[in-house]
Amino acid sequence: MNNYRNLRVALLGCGSVGAQVARILLEHEDELAARVGSRLELIGIAVRDVNTKRDVELPQELFTTDAEQLILGADIVIELMGGIEPARSLILSAISSGADVVTANKALIATHGEELAGVAEQVGAQLYYEAAVAGAIPIIRPLRESLAGDRINRVMGIVNGSTNYILDRMDRFGDSAEAAAAIASELGFLEADPTLDVEGYDAAQKATILASLAFHTNVPGDAVHREGITQITAGQIEAARKAGYVIKLLAIAERLVDDNGVEGISARVYPALISREHPLAAVHEGKNAVFVEAEAAGSLMFYGAGAGGKETASAVMGDLVSAARRHVAGGPGIPGSTHADLPVLDIENVETKYQIMLEVNDQPGVLAEVAGVLSEHGVSVARLEQSVPQDANGTATLVIGTHSAKESALAATVTALAASGAVSAVSSVLRVEGN
Ligand code: NAP
C-alpha cells in the first residue's frame, strides 16, 4: 500500500441499495484498499431517520440526518436517496466542493444529467451512474468507454424488470394481465403505485440515458416516445406466439435518416413483438438485457439483474472504485460527450414491421378489400392468417404481418382499415422489432 491518504466516502441513503453499499465498503475494506491503492473510509451515512432498523447491521455513529454537512468533508459522495430533490442540490454542492459523485438515480440523470455533467466538467469532477440503467449490468461504461471508438447504430433493451416479469408470465404460463400483475406485486416486483413501470416511464428514463450516451447527444426526456403495457392482452400474446414472436417492453435508441435525408436519432419505449430466435426473447422473469448493434463490433448483448439491493450495489461499487482510482492516479477523467448533437426525430420517421389484428365480417371479398387498403397506403403484406368465425355474426379474426413501413404510413392505414366496411374492429396494432 502506498502512502496516499484515506479517501473519504459519504453515503446519502441507506435503503435497499445504500445498506448493501455500506456493508460491502466495511466488509471488504482491505480488499478494496488493495485494488484502489488507498483506503476508502466511510465517513457517514445520511438518512431521514437515524433510528430506522437497517437491512444490515452498521455502526450507529455513522448515521446522520445532516447530509449537507456530511458531504463537505468527502472526496467521493454516493447518492442513493432517489428522487429529484434534495438529491440534485446535494449532488451539485458535492461537485462544487470538488468531490466525485456516484449515483444510481435514473430519474435525476434522465432529467438533470446534462446540468450535473456540465457543472462537473467545469470543476474537473466526475459523475458516475452505472447503476442508473439496468442495475447490476455494466452498460454505461461499455457505451461510454469500451465502444467509444465504434459507431453505434442501435441500442435495444429490456430495462424494466417488473413489466418483463408480467409479460413473461403471460407468455409462458398463459396468465391474464391482471393475474400476472398480482403475482408480480406479491413478489415485490411492482411498486405500490405501478404506473412508473407499467406505463413505461421508468423504461423511458433509461432510454433517455442510453440514447444520450450511444449517440453523443443530449436527449431530453420528453423526446422519448412512450407507450406502456397496460393495453396488452392475453389474445395479443397468443397471436404473437402463433406467429413465432414474444411481446417485450423495449427501450430503443436508434440512428435514423428522415425523409429529407437528415440524420437523427429515435428514442422510444413500447411493447413490441420480437422473434423467439432473438437473444432478447430469452430474457425471462425480472431480468434485464441490453442489445447493442455497432458498426465494427456487430451485435453485443449485456444481460443480468436489473434491480435488487445487492445487485445494484455491485454497479455502485464499480463506480466507486473507478472514482477512487482517479483520485489516486490524478488526471481529468472522462468528459461528457454530446458533440454529435443529433436531432431527435419524431416517431413518424421510424420504420418497422407490424402485426395487425382485425375483426372482419366473414364474407367474400373481405380479404381483397383489406389488402387493397394496405397497398393503397404503401404497406405490403408478408403474412396473413384468418381464423374460423367465432360467433353467430360470422366475425373472423385476421392477423396480418406486414413488411417494413413508416409509422406515418401505418397510422394512415389503420385509420382507413377502421373506416372500411369489411372491418368491424382493429383489435391490435403492434410493431415487430429485431431482425
Ligand atoms: P430506498 O430503499 O427507498 O432508500 C432510500 C434511502 O434514502 C433511505 O435510507 C432514506 O432514509 C434515504 N433518504 C430519502 N430521502 C432522504 C432525504 N431527503 N434526506 C436523507 N435521506 C433520505 O431506495 P433504494 O431502492 O435503495 O434506491 C436508491 C436509488 O437507487 C434510487 O435512485 C433508485 O432509483 C436507484 N436504484 C434502485 C434499485 C433497486 O433495486 N432498489 C435499482 C437500480 C437503481 P430513511 O431510511 O431514513 O427513510
CSV table of C-alpha atoms and ligand atoms in Angstrom, one decimal:
chain,number,residue,atom,x,y,z
A,1,MET,CA,0.0,0.0,0.0
A,2,ASN,CA,1.4,3.5,-0.9
A,3,ASN,CA,1.2,6.4,1.4
A,4,TYR,CA,-1.8,8.0,-0.2
A,5,ARG,CA,-4.2,9.4,2.4
A,6,ASN,CA,-7.6,7.7,3.0
A,7,LEU,CA,-10.3,8.7,0.6
A,8,ARG,CA,-13.3,9.9,2.4
A,9,VAL,CA,-16.6,8.5,1.2
A,10,ALA,CA,-20.0,9.9,2.2
A,11,LEU,CA,-23.1,7.9,1.6
A,12,LEU,CA,-26.5,9.6,1.1
A,13,GLY,CA,-29.3,7.0,1.7
A,14,CYS,CA,-29.3,3.6,3.4
A,15,GLY,CA,-32.2,1.8,1.8
A,16,SER,CA,-32.2,-1.3,-0.3
A,17,VAL,CA,-29.1,-0.3,-2.3
A,18,GLY,CA,-27.3,2.1,0.2
A,19,ALA,CA,-27.3,-0.5,3.0
A,20,GLN,CA,-25.6,-3.0,0.7
A,21,VAL,CA,-23.0,-0.5,-0.4
A,22,ALA,CA,-22.2,0.3,3.2
A,23,ARG,CA,-21.9,-3.4,4.0
A,24,ILE,CA,-19.5,-4.0,1.1
A,25,LEU,CA,-17.4,-1.0,2.0
A,26,LEU,CA,-17.0,-2.1,5.6
A,27,GLU,CA,-16.7,-5.9,5.0
A,28,HIS,CA,-14.2,-5.6,2.1
A,29,GLU,CA,-12.2,-2.7,3.3
A,30,ASP,CA,-8.8,-4.3,2.9
A,31,GLU,CA,-9.5,-5.9,-0.5
A,32,LEU,CA,-10.9,-2.6,-1.8
A,33,ALA,CA,-7.8,-0.7,-0.5
A,34,ALA,CA,-5.5,-3.1,-2.3
A,35,ARG,CA,-7.5,-2.5,-5.6
A,36,VAL,CA,-7.6,1.2,-5.3
A,37,GLY,CA,-4.3,2.0,-3.7
A,38,SER,CA,-5.9,3.9,-0.9
A,39,ARG,CA,-8.3,3.2,1.9
A,40,LEU,CA,-11.9,4.0,1.4
A,41,GLU,CA,-13.1,5.5,4.6
A,42,LEU,CA,-16.9,5.6,5.1
A,43,ILE,CA,-17.2,8.9,7.0
A,44,GLY,CA,-21.0,8.9,7.4
A,45,ILE,CA,-24.4,7.9,6.1
A,46,ALA,CA,-27.2,10.5,5.7
A,47,VAL,CA,-30.7,9.3,6.2
A,48,ARG,CA,-34.1,10.7,7.1
A,49,ASP,CA,-34.4,8.8,10.4
A,50,VAL,CA,-31.3,7.6,12.2
A,51,ASN,CA,-33.3,5.2,14.3
A,52,THR,CA,-34.8,3.1,11.5
A,53,LYS,CA,-33.7,-0.5,11.5
A,54,ARG,CA,-31.5,-1.2,8.5
A,55,ASP,CA,-31.2,-4.3,6.3
A,56,VAL,CA,-27.7,-4.9,7.6
A,57,GLU,CA,-26.0,-4.1,10.9
A,58,LEU,CA,-24.0,-0.9,10.7
A,59,PRO,CA,-22.2,1.3,13.3
A,60,GLN,CA,-24.8,3.7,14.7
A,61,GLU,CA,-22.3,6.5,14.9
A,62,LEU,CA,-22.1,6.7,11.1
A,63,PHE,CA,-25.7,7.9,10.8
A,64,THR,CA,-26.7,11.5,10.4
A,65,THR,CA,-29.6,13.5,9.1
A,66,ASP,CA,-27.3,16.3,8.1
A,67,ALA,CA,-26.5,15.4,4.5
A,68,GLU,CA,-25.2,18.9,3.7
A,69,GLN,CA,-22.6,18.8,6.5
A,70,LEU,CA,-21.6,15.3,5.6
A,71,ILE,CA,-20.7,15.9,2.0
A,72,LEU,CA,-18.5,18.9,2.9
A,73,GLY,CA,-15.7,16.6,4.1
A,74,ALA,CA,-16.0,14.0,1.3
A,75,ASP,CA,-13.7,13.1,-1.6
A,76,ILE,CA,-16.4,10.9,-3.1
A,77,VAL,CA,-20.2,11.2,-2.5
A,78,ILE,CA,-22.5,8.3,-3.2
A,79,GLU,CA,-26.1,9.4,-3.7
A,80,LEU,CA,-28.6,6.6,-3.1
A,81,MET,CA,-31.6,8.5,-1.8
A,82,GLY,CA,-33.6,8.6,-5.0
A,83,GLY,CA,-35.9,11.4,-6.2
A,84,ILE,CA,-35.1,14.8,-7.7
A,85,GLU,CA,-34.7,17.0,-4.6
A,86,PRO,CA,-32.8,17.1,-2.3
A,87,ALA,CA,-30.6,14.7,-4.4
A,88,ARG,CA,-30.0,17.2,-7.1
A,89,SER,CA,-29.0,20.1,-4.8
A,90,LEU,CA,-26.8,17.8,-2.7
A,91,ILE,CA,-25.0,16.4,-5.8
A,92,LEU,CA,-24.5,19.9,-7.1
A,93,SER,CA,-22.9,21.1,-3.9
A,94,ALA,CA,-20.8,17.9,-3.6
A,95,ILE,CA,-19.5,18.5,-7.2
A,96,SER,CA,-18.9,22.2,-6.5
A,97,SER,CA,-16.8,21.3,-3.5
A,98,GLY,CA,-14.6,19.1,-5.8
A,99,ALA,CA,-16.0,15.7,-4.9
A,100,ASP,CA,-16.7,13.0,-7.4
A,101,VAL,CA,-20.2,11.7,-7.3
A,102,VAL,CA,-21.6,8.2,-7.8
A,103,THR,CA,-25.4,7.8,-8.2
A,104,ALA,CA,-28.0,5.2,-9.1
A,105,ASN,CA,-30.7,7.8,-9.6
A,106,LYS,CA,-32.1,7.3,-13.1
A,107,ALA,CA,-34.9,9.8,-12.7
A,108,LEU,CA,-32.3,12.5,-11.8
A,109,ILE,CA,-29.8,11.6,-14.5
A,110,ALA,CA,-32.6,11.4,-17.1
A,111,THR,CA,-34.0,14.9,-16.2
A,112,HIS,CA,-30.9,16.8,-14.9
A,113,GLY,CA,-28.0,14.7,-16.3
A,114,GLU,CA,-26.8,17.5,-18.6
A,115,GLU,CA,-26.8,20.1,-15.9
A,116,LEU,CA,-24.9,17.9,-13.4
A,117,ALA,CA,-22.4,16.8,-16.1
A,118,GLY,CA,-21.9,20.4,-17.1
A,119,VAL,CA,-21.1,21.6,-13.6
A,120,ALA,CA,-18.8,18.5,-13.0
A,121,GLU,CA,-16.9,19.3,-16.2
A,122,GLN,CA,-16.4,23.0,-15.1
A,123,VAL,CA,-14.8,22.0,-11.8
A,124,GLY,CA,-13.0,18.8,-13.1
A,125,ALA,CA,-15.1,16.4,-11.1
A,126,GLN,CA,-16.6,13.2,-12.4
A,127,LEU,CA,-20.2,11.9,-12.3
A,128,TYR,CA,-20.7,8.2,-12.4
A,129,TYR,CA,-24.1,6.5,-12.9
A,130,GLU,CA,-23.6,2.9,-14.0
A,131,ALA,CA,-26.4,1.7,-11.6
A,132,ALA,CA,-28.9,4.1,-13.1
A,133,VAL,CA,-29.6,1.8,-16.1
A,134,ALA,CA,-30.2,-2.0,-15.8
A,135,GLY,CA,-29.0,-2.4,-12.2
A,136,ALA,CA,-26.0,-4.8,-12.0
A,137,ILE,CA,-25.5,-4.9,-15.7
A,138,PRO,CA,-22.4,-3.0,-17.0
A,139,ILE,CA,-23.9,-0.9,-19.8
A,140,ILE,CA,-23.0,2.7,-19.1
A,141,ARG,CA,-19.2,2.1,-19.1
A,142,PRO,CA,-19.3,-0.1,-22.2
A,143,LEU,CA,-21.1,2.7,-24.1
A,144,ARG,CA,-19.0,5.5,-22.6
A,145,GLU,CA,-15.6,3.7,-22.8
A,146,SER,CA,-15.4,0.3,-24.5
A,147,LEU,CA,-17.4,1.3,-27.5
A,148,ALA,CA,-16.2,5.0,-27.7
A,149,GLY,CA,-14.2,4.2,-30.8
A,150,ASP,CA,-17.0,2.5,-32.6
A,151,ARG,CA,-20.2,3.8,-34.2
A,152,ILE,CA,-23.4,2.6,-32.6
A,153,ASN,CA,-26.4,2.2,-34.8
A,154,ARG,CA,-28.9,0.8,-32.3
A,155,VAL,CA,-29.5,0.0,-28.7
A,156,MET,CA,-32.5,-2.1,-27.8
A,157,GLY,CA,-33.1,-3.1,-24.2
A,158,ILE,CA,-35.4,-4.8,-21.7
A,159,VAL,CA,-34.7,-2.3,-18.9
A,160,ASN,CA,-37.7,-2.7,-16.7
A,161,GLY,CA,-37.9,-5.9,-14.7
A,162,SER,CA,-41.5,-5.6,-13.5
A,163,THR,CA,-43.0,-5.3,-16.9
A,164,ASN,CA,-40.8,-8.1,-18.2
A,165,TYR,CA,-42.0,-10.3,-15.3
A,166,ILE,CA,-45.6,-9.6,-16.2
A,167,LEU,CA,-45.2,-10.2,-20.0
A,168,ASP,CA,-43.1,-13.3,-19.4
A,169,ARG,CA,-45.8,-14.8,-17.1
A,170,MET,CA,-48.5,-14.1,-19.7
A,171,ASP,CA,-46.4,-15.7,-22.4
A,172,ARG,CA,-45.0,-18.7,-20.6
A,173,PHE,CA,-47.8,-19.6,-18.2
A,174,GLY,CA,-50.8,-18.2,-20.0
A,175,ASP,CA,-51.7,-15.8,-17.2
A,176,SER,CA,-54.1,-12.9,-17.8
A,177,ALA,CA,-52.6,-9.4,-17.5
A,178,GLU,CA,-54.3,-9.0,-14.1
A,179,ALA,CA,-53.2,-12.3,-12.7
A,180,ALA,CA,-49.6,-11.7,-13.8
A,181,ALA,CA,-49.6,-8.2,-12.3
A,182,ALA,CA,-51.0,-9.6,-9.0
A,183,ILE,CA,-48.1,-12.1,-8.8
A,184,ALA,CA,-45.5,-9.5,-9.7
A,185,SER,CA,-46.9,-7.3,-7.0
A,186,GLU,CA,-46.9,-10.1,-4.4
A,187,LEU,CA,-43.2,-10.9,-5.2
A,188,GLY,CA,-42.3,-7.2,-4.8
A,189,PHE,CA,-41.6,-6.6,-8.5
A,190,LEU,CA,-44.2,-3.8,-8.6
A,191,GLU,CA,-44.2,-0.6,-6.5
A,192,ALA,CA,-47.3,0.3,-4.6
A,193,ASP,CA,-48.0,2.7,-7.5
A,194,PRO,CA,-47.1,0.6,-10.5
A,195,THR,CA,-47.7,3.4,-13.0
A,196,LEU,CA,-44.0,4.3,-13.4
A,197,ASP,CA,-43.3,0.7,-14.6
A,198,VAL,CA,-46.4,-0.4,-16.5
A,199,GLU,CA,-46.9,2.9,-18.3
A,200,GLY,CA,-43.2,2.8,-19.5
A,201,TYR,CA,-42.0,5.9,-17.6
A,202,ASP,CA,-39.1,4.1,-15.9
A,203,ALA,CA,-38.0,2.5,-19.2
A,204,ALA,CA,-38.3,5.9,-20.9
A,205,GLN,CA,-35.9,7.5,-18.4
A,206,LYS,CA,-33.4,4.7,-19.1
A,207,ALA,CA,-33.9,5.2,-22.9
A,208,THR,CA,-33.0,8.8,-22.5
A,209,ILE,CA,-29.8,7.9,-20.8
A,210,LEU,CA,-28.9,5.1,-23.3
A,211,ALA,CA,-29.7,7.3,-26.3
A,212,SER,CA,-27.6,10.2,-25.0
A,213,LEU,CA,-24.6,8.0,-24.4
A,214,ALA,CA,-24.9,5.9,-27.6
A,215,PHE,CA,-25.3,8.9,-29.9
A,216,HIS,CA,-23.2,11.6,-28.1
A,217,THR,CA,-26.3,13.8,-28.0
A,218,ASN,CA,-28.3,15.3,-25.1
A,219,VAL,CA,-31.7,13.6,-25.5
A,220,PRO,CA,-34.3,15.3,-23.4
A,221,GLY,CA,-36.8,13.1,-21.5
A,222,ASP,CA,-39.8,14.5,-23.4
A,223,ALA,CA,-38.3,13.5,-26.7
A,224,VAL,CA,-38.7,9.8,-25.9
A,225,HIS,CA,-41.9,8.3,-27.4
A,226,ARG,CA,-43.5,6.2,-24.7
A,227,GLU,CA,-46.2,3.5,-24.6
A,228,GLY,CA,-46.7,1.1,-21.7
A,229,ILE,CA,-48.0,-2.4,-21.4
A,230,THR,CA,-51.5,-1.8,-19.9
A,231,GLN,CA,-53.2,-2.4,-23.3
A,232,ILE,CA,-51.5,-5.8,-23.9
A,233,THR,CA,-54.0,-8.7,-23.7
A,234,ALA,CA,-53.7,-12.5,-23.5
A,235,GLY,CA,-55.1,-12.6,-27.1
A,236,GLN,CA,-52.2,-10.5,-28.4
A,237,ILE,CA,-49.6,-12.6,-26.6
A,238,GLU,CA,-51.2,-15.8,-28.1
A,239,ALA,CA,-51.3,-14.3,-31.6
A,240,ALA,CA,-47.7,-13.3,-31.2
A,241,ARG,CA,-46.7,-16.8,-30.1
A,242,LYS,CA,-48.5,-18.4,-33.1
A,243,ALA,CA,-46.5,-16.2,-35.4
A,244,GLY,CA,-43.2,-17.0,-33.8
A,245,TYR,CA,-42.9,-13.9,-31.6
A,246,VAL,CA,-42.9,-12.9,-28.0
A,247,ILE,CA,-44.0,-9.5,-26.7
A,248,LYS,CA,-41.5,-7.4,-24.7
A,249,LEU,CA,-41.4,-3.9,-23.5
A,250,LEU,CA,-38.5,-2.4,-25.4
A,251,ALA,CA,-36.5,0.7,-24.9
A,252,ILE,CA,-34.9,1.6,-28.2
A,253,ALA,CA,-32.4,4.2,-29.3
A,254,GLU,CA,-31.7,4.1,-33.0
A,255,ARG,CA,-29.8,6.1,-35.6
A,256,LEU,CA,-32.2,7.1,-38.4
A,257,VAL,CA,-32.4,9.2,-41.5
A,258,ASP,CA,-35.6,11.3,-42.1
A,259,ASP,CA,-37.4,11.9,-45.4
A,260,ASN,CA,-35.2,14.9,-46.1
A,261,GLY,CA,-32.0,12.9,-45.7
A,262,VAL,CA,-31.3,14.4,-42.3
A,263,GLU,CA,-29.5,12.0,-39.9
A,264,GLY,CA,-31.1,11.9,-36.4
A,265,ILE,CA,-32.0,9.5,-33.7
A,266,SER,CA,-35.1,8.0,-32.4
A,267,ALA,CA,-35.6,7.2,-28.7
A,268,ARG,CA,-38.8,5.2,-27.9
A,269,VAL,CA,-40.4,2.8,-25.5
A,270,TYR,CA,-43.2,0.5,-26.4
A,271,PRO,CA,-44.3,-3.1,-26.2
A,272,ALA,CA,-43.2,-4.9,-29.4
A,273,LEU,CA,-43.1,-8.3,-31.0
A,274,ILE,CA,-39.7,-9.8,-31.2
A,275,SER,CA,-38.7,-13.1,-32.9
A,276,ARG,CA,-38.4,-16.1,-30.5
A,277,GLU,CA,-34.9,-16.5,-32.1
A,278,HIS,CA,-33.7,-13.1,-30.9
A,279,PRO,CA,-31.5,-13.1,-27.8
A,280,LEU,CA,-33.8,-10.7,-26.1
A,281,ALA,CA,-36.7,-13.2,-26.3
A,282,ALA,CA,-34.8,-15.4,-23.9
A,283,VAL,CA,-34.8,-12.7,-21.2
A,284,HIS,CA,-37.3,-14.1,-18.6
A,285,GLU,CA,-38.8,-13.1,-15.3
A,286,GLY,CA,-37.5,-9.8,-13.9
A,287,LYS,CA,-34.2,-9.9,-15.7
A,288,ASN,CA,-32.9,-7.1,-17.9
A,289,ALA,CA,-30.8,-7.1,-21.1
A,290,VAL,CA,-29.4,-4.5,-23.5
A,291,PHE,CA,-28.7,-5.5,-27.1
A,292,VAL,CA,-26.2,-3.2,-28.8
A,293,GLU,CA,-25.6,-3.0,-32.6
A,294,ALA,CA,-22.4,-1.3,-33.5
A,295,GLU,CA,-20.7,-0.8,-36.9
A,296,ALA,CA,-17.5,-2.6,-36.1
A,297,ALA,CA,-18.3,-4.7,-33.1
A,298,GLY,CA,-21.5,-6.1,-34.6
A,299,SER,CA,-24.1,-7.3,-32.1
A,300,LEU,CA,-23.4,-7.4,-28.4
A,301,MET,CA,-25.7,-8.4,-25.5
A,302,PHE,CA,-25.5,-7.4,-21.9
A,303,TYR,CA,-27.6,-9.5,-19.6
A,304,GLY,CA,-28.3,-9.8,-15.9
A,305,ALA,CA,-30.2,-8.5,-12.8
A,306,GLY,CA,-31.8,-5.1,-13.5
A,307,ALA,CA,-32.6,-4.4,-9.8
A,308,GLY,CA,-32.1,-5.6,-6.3
A,309,GLY,CA,-30.2,-4.0,-3.4
A,310,LYS,CA,-27.1,-6.3,-3.6
A,311,GLU,CA,-27.0,-6.5,-7.4
A,312,THR,CA,-27.3,-2.7,-7.8
A,313,ALA,CA,-24.7,-2.2,-5.1
A,314,SER,CA,-22.2,-4.1,-7.3
A,315,ALA,CA,-22.6,-1.4,-10.1
A,316,VAL,CA,-22.3,1.4,-7.5
A,317,MET,CA,-19.1,-0.2,-6.1
A,318,GLY,CA,-17.6,-0.4,-9.6
A,319,ASP,CA,-18.2,3.3,-10.0
A,320,LEU,CA,-16.8,4.0,-6.5
A,321,VAL,CA,-13.6,2.1,-7.3
A,322,SER,CA,-13.2,4.0,-10.7
A,323,ALA,CA,-13.7,7.3,-8.9
A,324,ALA,CA,-11.2,6.3,-6.2
A,325,ARG,CA,-8.6,5.2,-8.7
A,326,ARG,CA,-8.9,8.5,-10.4
A,327,HIS,CA,-8.3,10.3,-7.2
A,328,VAL,CA,-5.2,8.2,-6.5
A,329,ALA,CA,-3.8,8.4,-10.1
A,330,GLY,CA,-5.0,12.0,-10.7
A,331,GLY,CA,-5.9,13.2,-14.2
A,332,PRO,CA,-9.0,14.6,-15.7
A,333,GLY,CA,-11.3,11.6,-16.0
A,334,ILE,CA,-13.7,11.1,-18.9
A,335,PRO,CA,-15.5,14.2,-20.2
A,336,GLY,CA,-19.2,14.1,-21.1
A,337,SER,CA,-19.7,13.6,-24.8
A,338,THR,CA,-22.6,15.4,-26.6
A,339,HIS,CA,-20.6,16.7,-29.6
A,340,ALA,CA,-22.8,15.0,-32.2
A,341,ASP,CA,-25.9,16.9,-31.2
A,342,LEU,CA,-28.1,15.0,-33.5
A,343,PRO,CA,-31.8,15.9,-33.8
A,344,VAL,CA,-34.2,13.6,-32.1
A,345,LEU,CA,-36.7,12.6,-34.8
A,346,ASP,CA,-40.4,12.1,-34.3
A,347,ILE,CA,-41.9,8.6,-34.1
A,348,GLU,CA,-43.4,9.1,-37.6
A,349,ASN,CA,-39.9,8.6,-39.0
A,350,VAL,CA,-39.5,5.2,-37.5
A,351,GLU,CA,-39.7,2.2,-39.9
A,352,THR,CA,-40.7,-1.3,-38.5
A,353,LYS,CA,-42.7,-4.3,-39.5
A,354,TYR,CA,-46.2,-4.6,-37.8
A,355,GLN,CA,-48.6,-7.2,-36.7
A,356,ILE,CA,-52.2,-6.1,-37.1
A,357,MET,CA,-55.2,-7.9,-35.8
A,358,LEU,CA,-58.6,-7.2,-37.3
A,359,GLU,CA,-62.1,-8.4,-36.6
A,360,VAL,CA,-63.7,-8.8,-40.1
A,361,ASN,CA,-67.0,-9.8,-41.5
A,362,ASP,CA,-66.6,-13.3,-42.9
A,363,GLN,CA,-67.8,-12.5,-46.4
A,364,PRO,CA,-66.4,-12.9,-49.9
A,365,GLY,CA,-64.2,-10.0,-51.0
A,366,VAL,CA,-63.1,-9.1,-47.4
A,367,LEU,CA,-59.5,-10.2,-47.9
A,368,ALA,CA,-59.3,-8.3,-51.2
A,369,GLU,CA,-60.7,-5.1,-49.6
A,370,VAL,CA,-58.3,-5.3,-46.6
A,371,ALA,CA,-55.3,-6.0,-48.9
A,372,GLY,CA,-56.4,-3.1,-51.1
A,373,VAL,CA,-56.4,-0.6,-48.1
A,374,LEU,CA,-52.9,-1.8,-47.1
A,375,SER,CA,-51.4,-1.5,-50.6
A,376,GLU,CA,-53.1,2.0,-51.2
A,377,HIS,CA,-51.0,3.2,-48.2
A,378,GLY,CA,-47.8,1.5,-49.3
A,379,VAL,CA,-47.9,-1.2,-46.6
A,380,SER,CA,-47.2,-4.6,-48.1
A,381,VAL,CA,-48.4,-7.9,-46.6
A,382,ALA,CA,-45.8,-10.5,-45.6
A,383,ARG,CA,-48.2,-12.9,-43.9
A,384,LEU,CA,-51.9,-13.3,-43.4
A,385,GLU,CA,-53.9,-15.7,-41.3
A,386,GLN,CA,-57.7,-15.9,-40.9
A,387,SER,CA,-59.4,-17.7,-38.0
A,388,VAL,CA,-62.7,-19.5,-38.4
A,389,PRO,CA,-65.6,-17.3,-37.4
A,390,GLN,CA,-66.1,-17.4,-33.6
A,391,ASP,CA,-69.6,-16.1,-33.3
A,392,ALA,CA,-73.1,-16.3,-35.0
A,393,ASN,CA,-72.5,-13.0,-36.7
A,394,GLY,CA,-69.7,-14.6,-38.7
A,395,THR,CA,-66.9,-12.4,-37.4
A,396,ALA,CA,-63.5,-13.7,-38.0
A,397,THR,CA,-60.1,-12.6,-36.8
A,398,LEU,CA,-57.5,-11.6,-39.4
A,399,VAL,CA,-53.8,-11.5,-38.3
A,400,ILE,CA,-51.7,-9.6,-40.8
A,401,GLY,CA,-47.9,-9.4,-40.7
A,402,THR,CA,-46.5,-6.6,-42.8
A,403,HIS,CA,-43.2,-5.8,-44.3
A,404,SER,CA,-41.3,-2.7,-43.1
A,405,ALA,CA,-43.3,0.5,-43.3
A,406,LYS,CA,-43.0,4.0,-41.9
A,407,GLU,CA,-45.0,4.7,-38.8
A,408,SER,CA,-46.8,7.5,-40.7
A,409,ALA,CA,-48.0,5.1,-43.4
A,410,LEU,CA,-49.1,2.6,-40.8
A,411,ALA,CA,-51.1,5.3,-38.9
A,412,ALA,CA,-53.0,6.2,-42.1
A,413,THR,CA,-53.5,2.6,-42.9
A,414,VAL,CA,-55.1,1.8,-39.5
A,415,THR,CA,-57.5,4.8,-39.9
A,416,ALA,CA,-58.5,3.6,-43.3
A,417,LEU,CA,-59.0,0.0,-42.1
A,418,ALA,CA,-61.1,1.2,-39.2
A,419,ALA,CA,-63.3,3.1,-41.7
A,420,SER,CA,-63.6,0.1,-44.1
A,421,GLY,CA,-66.9,-1.7,-44.3
A,422,ALA,CA,-65.2,-5.0,-44.2
A,423,VAL,CA,-63.6,-4.4,-40.8
A,424,SER,CA,-65.7,-4.4,-37.7
A,425,ALA,CA,-62.7,-3.6,-35.4
A,426,VAL,CA,-59.0,-3.0,-35.5
A,427,SER,CA,-58.2,-5.0,-32.3
A,428,SER,CA,-54.4,-4.7,-32.2
A,429,VAL,CA,-51.5,-3.0,-33.9
A,430,LEU,CA,-48.1,-3.9,-32.6
A,431,ARG,CA,-44.6,-3.2,-34.0
A,432,VAL,CA,-42.2,-6.0,-34.8
A,433,GLU,CA,-38.6,-5.3,-33.7
A,434,GLY,CA,-35.3,-7.1,-34.2
A,435,ASN,CA,-34.3,-8.7,-37.5
B,1,NAP,P1,-34.8,3.2,-0.7
B,1,NAP,O1,-34.8,1.8,-0.3
B,1,NAP,O2,-36.1,4.0,-0.8
B,1,NAP,O3,-33.8,4.1,0.2
B,1,NAP,C1,-33.7,5.5,0.2
B,1,NAP,C2,-32.8,5.9,1.3
B,1,NAP,O4,-32.6,7.3,1.1
B,1,NAP,C3,-33.4,5.7,2.7
B,1,NAP,O5,-32.3,5.3,3.5
B,1,NAP,C4,-33.8,7.1,3.1
B,1,NAP,O6,-33.7,7.3,4.5
B,1,NAP,C5,-32.9,8.0,2.4
B,1,NAP,N1,-33.5,9.3,2.0
B,1,NAP,C6,-34.5,9.5,1.2
B,1,NAP,N2,-34.8,10.9,1.2
B,1,NAP,C7,-33.9,11.4,2.0
B,1,NAP,C8,-33.6,12.8,2.4
B,1,NAP,N3,-34.3,13.8,2.0
B,1,NAP,N4,-32.6,13.0,3.3
B,1,NAP,C9,-31.8,12.0,3.7
B,1,NAP,N5,-32.0,10.7,3.4
B,1,NAP,C10,-33.0,10.4,2.6
B,1,NAP,O7,-34.2,3.4,-2.2
B,1,NAP,P2,-33.3,2.3,-3.0
B,1,NAP,O8,-34.2,1.3,-3.5
B,1,NAP,O9,-32.1,1.9,-2.2
B,1,NAP,O10,-32.9,3.2,-4.3
B,1,NAP,C11,-31.9,4.2,-4.2
B,1,NAP,C12,-31.6,4.7,-5.6
B,1,NAP,O11,-31.1,3.6,-6.4
B,1,NAP,C13,-32.8,5.3,-6.3
B,1,NAP,O12,-32.3,6.4,-7.1
B,1,NAP,C14,-33.2,4.2,-7.2
B,1,NAP,O13,-33.9,4.6,-8.4
B,1,NAP,C15,-31.9,3.5,-7.6
B,1,NAP,N6,-32.0,2.2,-8.0
B,1,NAP,C16,-32.5,1.2,-7.1
B,1,NAP,C17,-32.6,-0.1,-7.5
B,1,NAP,C18,-33.2,-1.1,-6.6
B,1,NAP,O14,-33.2,-2.3,-7.0
B,1,NAP,N7,-33.6,-0.8,-5.4
B,1,NAP,C19,-32.1,-0.5,-8.8
B,1,NAP,C20,-31.5,0.5,-9.6
B,1,NAP,C21,-31.4,1.8,-9.2
B,1,NAP,P3,-34.6,6.6,5.6
B,1,NAP,O15,-34.2,5.2,5.5
B,1,NAP,O16,-34.2,7.2,6.9
B,1,NAP,O17,-36.0,6.8,5.2
